[in-house]
mmCIF file of C-alpha atoms in Angstrom:
data_model
loop_
_atom_site.group_PDB
_atom_site.id
_atom_site.type_symbol
_atom_site.label_atom_id
_atom_site.label_comp_id
_atom_site.label_asym_id
_atom_site.label_seq_id
_atom_site.Cartn_x
_atom_site.Cartn_y
_atom_site.Cartn_z
ATOM 1 C CA MET A 65 -13.577 -4.692 -3.832
ATOM 2 C CA GLN A 66 -9.799 -4.996 -4.061
ATOM 3 C CA TRP A 67 -8.444 -3.795 -7.394
ATOM 4 C CA GLY A 68 -4.800 -4.195 -8.280
ATOM 5 C CA ALA A 69 -3.731 -7.179 -6.181
ATOM 6 C CA LEU A 70 -2.400 -9.252 -9.083
ATOM 7 C CA SER A 71 -1.928 -6.685 -11.851
ATOM 8 C CA ASP A 72 -1.411 -2.947 -11.530
ATOM 9 C CA PRO A 73 -4.384 -1.095 -13.071
ATOM 10 C CA PHE A 74 -2.232 1.964 -13.815
ATOM 11 C CA GLN A 75 0.605 0.516 -15.877
ATOM 12 C CA PRO A 76 1.869 2.645 -18.802
ATOM 13 C CA CYS A 77 -0.212 0.611 -21.276
ATOM 14 C CA GLU A 78 -3.324 2.021 -19.588
ATOM 15 C CA LEU A 79 -2.764 5.282 -21.452
ATOM 16 C CA THR A 80 -3.479 3.356 -24.651
ATOM 17 C CA VAL A 81 -6.017 0.802 -23.433
ATOM 18 C CA ARG A 82 -7.860 3.118 -20.990
ATOM 19 C CA SER A 83 -9.787 0.230 -19.472
ATOM 20 C CA SER A 84 -8.988 1.378 -15.932
ATOM 21 C CA LEU A 85 -10.363 4.817 -16.768
ATOM 22 C CA ALA A 86 -13.585 3.108 -17.830
ATOM 23 C CA CYS A 87 -13.660 1.210 -14.529
ATOM 24 C CA LEU A 88 -13.172 4.431 -12.559
ATOM 25 C CA ARG A 89 -16.183 5.915 -14.327
ATOM 26 C CA ILE A 90 -18.263 2.965 -13.110
ATOM 27 C CA PHE A 91 -16.924 3.324 -9.565
ATOM 28 C CA ALA A 92 -17.766 7.029 -9.553
ATOM 29 C CA GLU A 93 -21.263 6.360 -10.851
ATOM 30 C CA THR A 94 -22.050 3.517 -8.448
ATOM 31 C CA GLN A 95 -20.063 4.700 -5.401
ATOM 32 C CA TYR A 96 -19.048 1.083 -4.883
ATOM 33 C CA PRO A 97 -16.282 0.873 -2.234
ATOM 34 C CA VAL A 98 -12.955 0.035 -3.863
ATOM 35 C CA LEU A 99 -9.432 -0.543 -2.563
ATOM 36 C CA ILE A 100 -6.931 0.382 -5.265
ATOM 37 C CA GLY A 101 -3.455 -1.140 -5.086
ATOM 38 C CA THR A 102 -0.863 0.465 -7.367
ATOM 39 C CA LYS A 103 2.618 1.772 -7.988
ATOM 40 C CA GLY A 104 1.528 3.524 -11.174
ATOM 41 C CA VAL A 105 1.570 7.149 -10.092
ATOM 42 C CA GLY A 106 2.465 8.369 -13.573
ATOM 43 C CA VAL A 107 -0.979 7.359 -14.789
ATOM 44 C CA LEU A 108 -3.027 7.711 -11.615
ATOM 45 C CA THR A 109 -2.028 11.338 -11.019
ATOM 46 C CA ARG A 110 -3.262 12.527 -14.421
ATOM 47 C CA ALA A 111 -6.207 14.864 -13.961
ATOM 48 C CA GLU A 112 -8.774 12.712 -15.767
ATOM 49 C CA TYR A 113 -7.969 9.816 -13.426
ATOM 50 C CA LEU A 114 -7.779 11.747 -10.167
ATOM 51 C CA ASP A 115 -11.014 13.586 -10.954
ATOM 52 C CA LEU A 116 -12.777 10.213 -11.059
ATOM 53 C CA VAL A 117 -10.998 9.007 -7.922
ATOM 54 C CA SER A 118 -12.229 12.158 -6.164
ATOM 55 C CA ALA A 119 -15.770 11.360 -7.267
ATOM 56 C CA SER A 120 -15.536 7.744 -6.066
ATOM 57 C CA ASN A 121 -15.541 5.846 -2.764
ATOM 58 C CA VAL A 122 -11.903 4.820 -3.050
ATOM 59 C CA VAL A 123 -9.011 4.023 -0.722
ATOM 60 C CA VAL A 124 -5.661 4.083 -2.517
ATOM 61 C CA ARG A 125 -2.836 1.818 -1.342
ATOM 62 C CA LEU A 126 0.537 2.679 -2.807
ATOM 63 C CA SER A 127 3.398 0.188 -2.533
ATOM 64 C CA MET A 128 6.712 1.849 -1.637
ATOM 65 C CA LEU A 129 9.414 0.903 0.840
ATOM 66 C CA ALA A 130 12.795 2.371 -0.025
ATOM 67 C CA PRO A 131 14.845 3.729 -2.937
ATOM 68 C CA GLN A 132 17.033 0.616 -2.858
ATOM 69 C CA TYR A 133 14.065 -1.390 -4.188
ATOM 70 C CA ASP A 134 14.109 0.640 -7.425
ATOM 71 C CA SER A 135 16.567 -1.746 -9.082
ATOM 72 C CA LEU A 136 14.220 -4.655 -8.331
ATOM 73 C CA GLU A 137 11.232 -2.981 -10.009
ATOM 74 C CA PRO A 138 12.209 -2.142 -13.599
ATOM 75 C CA GLY A 139 9.400 -0.308 -15.329
ATOM 76 C CA ALA A 140 7.771 0.892 -12.110
ATOM 77 C CA PRO A 141 7.997 4.548 -11.077
ATOM 78 C CA PRO A 142 11.008 5.033 -8.769
ATOM 79 C CA TYR A 143 10.532 5.650 -5.069
ATOM 80 C CA ALA A 144 11.161 9.392 -5.361
ATOM 81 C CA GLU A 145 8.441 9.747 -7.988
ATOM 82 C CA ARG A 146 5.941 7.878 -5.833
ATOM 83 C CA LEU A 147 6.828 10.005 -2.817
ATOM 84 C CA ALA A 148 6.306 13.210 -4.800
ATOM 85 C CA ALA A 149 2.890 11.998 -5.968
ATOM 86 C CA LEU A 150 1.507 11.282 -2.497
ATOM 87 C CA PRO A 151 0.020 14.724 -1.666
ATOM 88 C CA LYS A 152 -1.928 14.890 -4.909
ATOM 89 C CA ILE A 153 -3.326 11.375 -4.401
ATOM 90 C CA ALA A 154 -4.092 11.988 -0.714
ATOM 91 C CA ARG A 155 -6.245 14.993 -1.603
ATOM 92 C CA SER A 156 -8.277 12.905 -4.047
ATOM 93 C CA CYS A 157 -9.145 9.685 -2.192
ATOM 94 C CA LYS A 158 -10.922 8.755 1.022
ATOM 95 C CA ARG A 159 -7.673 7.505 2.540
ATOM 96 C CA LEU A 160 -4.139 6.943 1.318
ATOM 97 C CA ILE A 161 -2.273 3.937 2.660
ATOM 98 C CA VAL A 162 1.393 3.196 2.001
ATOM 99 C CA ARG A 163 2.229 -0.471 1.785
ATOM 100 C CA PHE A 164 5.504 -1.639 3.312
ATOM 101 C CA GLN A 165 5.179 -4.793 1.244
ATOM 102 C CA PRO A 166 7.194 -6.923 0.651
ATOM 103 C CA TYR A 167 9.122 -5.921 3.781
ATOM 104 C CA SER A 168 12.694 -7.057 4.357
ATOM 105 C CA PRO A 169 14.891 -6.177 7.338
ATOM 106 C CA VAL A 170 17.409 -4.622 4.935
ATOM 107 C CA VAL A 171 15.057 -1.644 4.478
ATOM 108 C CA ALA A 172 14.227 -1.207 8.177
ATOM 109 C CA SER A 173 16.093 2.079 8.619
ATOM 110 C CA ASP A 174 14.690 3.505 5.370
ATOM 111 C CA CYS A 175 11.124 2.675 6.382
ATOM 112 C CA LEU A 176 11.535 4.186 9.836
ATOM 113 C CA ALA A 177 13.120 7.345 8.449
ATOM 114 C CA SER A 178 10.354 7.800 5.868
ATOM 115 C CA LEU A 179 7.464 8.006 8.333
ATOM 116 C CA PRO A 180 7.464 11.791 8.982
ATOM 117 C CA ALA A 181 7.567 12.535 5.243
ATOM 118 C CA LEU A 182 4.717 10.113 4.601
ATOM 119 C CA ARG A 183 2.656 11.789 7.321
ATOM 120 C CA ASP A 184 3.393 15.221 5.895
ATOM 121 C CA ALA A 185 2.317 14.019 2.441
ATOM 122 C CA GLY A 186 -1.161 13.125 3.704
ATOM 123 C CA VAL A 187 -0.774 9.393 4.230
ATOM 124 C CA TYR A 188 -3.283 7.918 6.710
ATOM 125 C CA GLY A 189 -1.425 4.768 7.645
ATOM 126 C CA ILE A 190 0.991 1.979 6.806
ATOM 127 C CA THR A 191 0.353 -1.666 5.950
ATOM 128 C CA PHE A 192 3.164 -4.123 6.714
ATOM 129 C CA GLU A 193 3.778 -7.572 5.246
ATOM 130 C CA GLY A 194 6.976 -9.579 5.084
ATOM 131 C CA LEU A 195 8.676 -10.844 1.946
ATOM 132 C CA LYS A 196 7.592 -14.314 0.818
ATOM 133 C CA VAL A 197 9.449 -16.404 -1.757
ATOM 134 C CA LYS A 198 8.935 -19.775 -3.428
ATOM 135 C CA ALA A 199 12.442 -21.184 -2.920
ATOM 136 C CA LYS A 200 14.050 -21.816 0.452
ATOM 137 C CA ARG A 201 16.424 -19.108 1.685
ATOM 138 C CA PRO A 202 18.654 -19.021 4.771
ATOM 139 C CA GLY A 203 16.808 -17.807 7.852
ATOM 140 C CA MET A 204 13.346 -18.298 6.370
ATOM 141 C CA VAL A 205 10.658 -20.748 7.479
ATOM 142 C CA ARG A 206 7.994 -22.621 5.558
ATOM 143 C CA ILE A 207 4.527 -21.003 5.699
ATOM 144 C CA ALA A 208 2.047 -22.996 3.596
ATOM 145 C CA GLY A 209 3.403 -22.795 0.033
ATOM 146 C CA ASP A 210 5.898 -19.995 0.722
ATOM 147 C CA TRP A 211 9.149 -19.353 2.525
ATOM 148 C CA ALA A 212 8.934 -16.357 4.863
ATOM 149 C CA TYR A 213 10.718 -14.616 7.709
ATOM 150 C CA PRO A 214 10.052 -16.121 11.155
ATOM 151 C CA ARG A 215 7.200 -14.552 13.097
ATOM 152 C CA GLY A 216 9.475 -13.371 15.911
ATOM 153 C CA LEU A 217 11.699 -11.385 13.569
ATOM 154 C CA LEU A 218 8.758 -9.754 11.792
ATOM 155 C CA GLU A 219 7.044 -8.991 15.091
ATOM 156 C CA ARG A 220 10.089 -7.105 16.379
ATOM 157 C CA HIS A 221 10.269 -5.032 13.209
ATOM 158 C CA PHE A 222 6.508 -4.428 13.147
ATOM 159 C CA LEU A 223 6.356 -3.256 16.763
ATOM 160 C CA ARG A 224 9.254 -0.864 16.221
ATOM 161 C CA LEU A 225 7.498 0.587 13.173
ATOM 162 C CA LEU A 226 4.179 0.709 15.046
ATOM 163 C CA GLU A 227 5.697 2.793 17.831
ATOM 164 C CA ALA A 228 7.401 5.133 15.370
ATOM 165 C CA ALA A 229 4.269 5.458 13.230
ATOM 166 C CA HIS A 230 2.113 6.333 16.222
ATOM 167 C CA ALA A 231 4.690 8.891 17.346
ATOM 168 C CA VAL A 232 4.146 10.856 14.126
ATOM 169 C CA GLY A 233 0.379 10.305 13.923
ATOM 170 C CA LEU A 234 0.169 7.449 11.420
ATOM 171 C CA ALA A 235 -1.975 4.347 11.785
ATOM 172 C CA MET A 236 -0.289 0.953 11.413
ATOM 173 C CA PHE A 237 -1.816 -2.251 10.053
ATOM 174 C CA ALA A 238 -0.538 -5.797 9.592
ATOM 175 C CA GLY A 239 -1.122 -7.339 6.199
ATOM 176 C CA GLU A 240 1.031 -10.152 7.580
ATOM 177 C CA ASN A 241 -1.602 -12.628 8.792
ATOM 178 C CA ARG A 242 0.594 -13.888 11.625
ATOM 179 C CA LEU A 243 0.706 -10.360 13.087
ATOM 180 C CA ARG A 244 -2.809 -9.171 12.261
ATOM 181 C CA GLU A 245 -3.889 -8.667 15.875
ATOM 182 C CA LEU A 246 -0.952 -6.327 16.571
ATOM 183 C CA GLY A 247 -2.154 -3.626 14.175
ATOM 184 C CA ASP A 248 -4.559 -0.787 14.831
ATOM 185 C CA SER A 249 -7.353 -2.839 13.266
ATOM 186 C CA LEU A 250 -7.897 -6.425 12.172
ATOM 187 C CA VAL A 251 -8.794 -4.886 8.804
ATOM 188 C CA CYS A 252 -5.331 -4.653 7.283
ATOM 189 C CA CYS A 253 -6.169 -2.301 4.417
ATOM 190 C CA GLY A 254 -6.929 0.854 6.381
ATOM 191 C CA CYS A 255 -10.547 1.155 5.281
ATOM 192 C CA GLU A 256 -12.287 0.403 8.581
ATOM 193 C CA GLY A 257 -14.895 2.986 9.551
ATOM 194 C CA LEU A 258 -15.378 4.397 6.069
ATOM 195 C CA ALA A 259 -18.905 4.402 4.659
ATOM 196 C CA GLY A 260 -19.602 1.363 2.501
ATOM 197 C CA PHE A 261 -16.500 -0.603 3.487
ATOM 198 C CA VAL A 262 -17.380 -3.743 5.444
ATOM 199 C CA GLY A 263 -14.637 -6.009 6.769
ATOM 200 C CA ASN A 264 -14.812 -9.737 7.332
ATOM 201 C CA SER A 265 -13.028 -9.852 10.684
#
């Protein structure tokens, strides 16, 4: 199950509502395989949450690309806070994946430079997907209902990141459907090979 694709389960309001804590109790009890997508490290890294993550069959995917995205994400923990939280999360889940999503060429150097620190923090691998927008922008092409970077541009960036990731011991996956076959697995979420997780590729 993918949890957190459309709404972050660890937003600040969770500390009042505590519905995600209740869900984690169910996941720990059932051992149902779950992919968690979040930026909410301020909530997730609290002991009562991480204790349940440790007791569950969970892969955590944390979205973070570069500090320059901080101004675009008001209310979300800044990049530095997410980076500092990685070791604690990595020790508590089956695998920790960092999502380079939504990727833009303007953060290419930041993403490349971050790879050794991500490895040292216990990250297993990286998932890559390009920025998609609803309105036409210069240099973008129409992909179904979205405007996106051309495949050739994304492929060049992905392959450069793939080489750099492998050089430091990180796996690399393509959440970008047009590049899926270039990653280390057709399963883009980094859960392949873990007990209970079954892909559809």
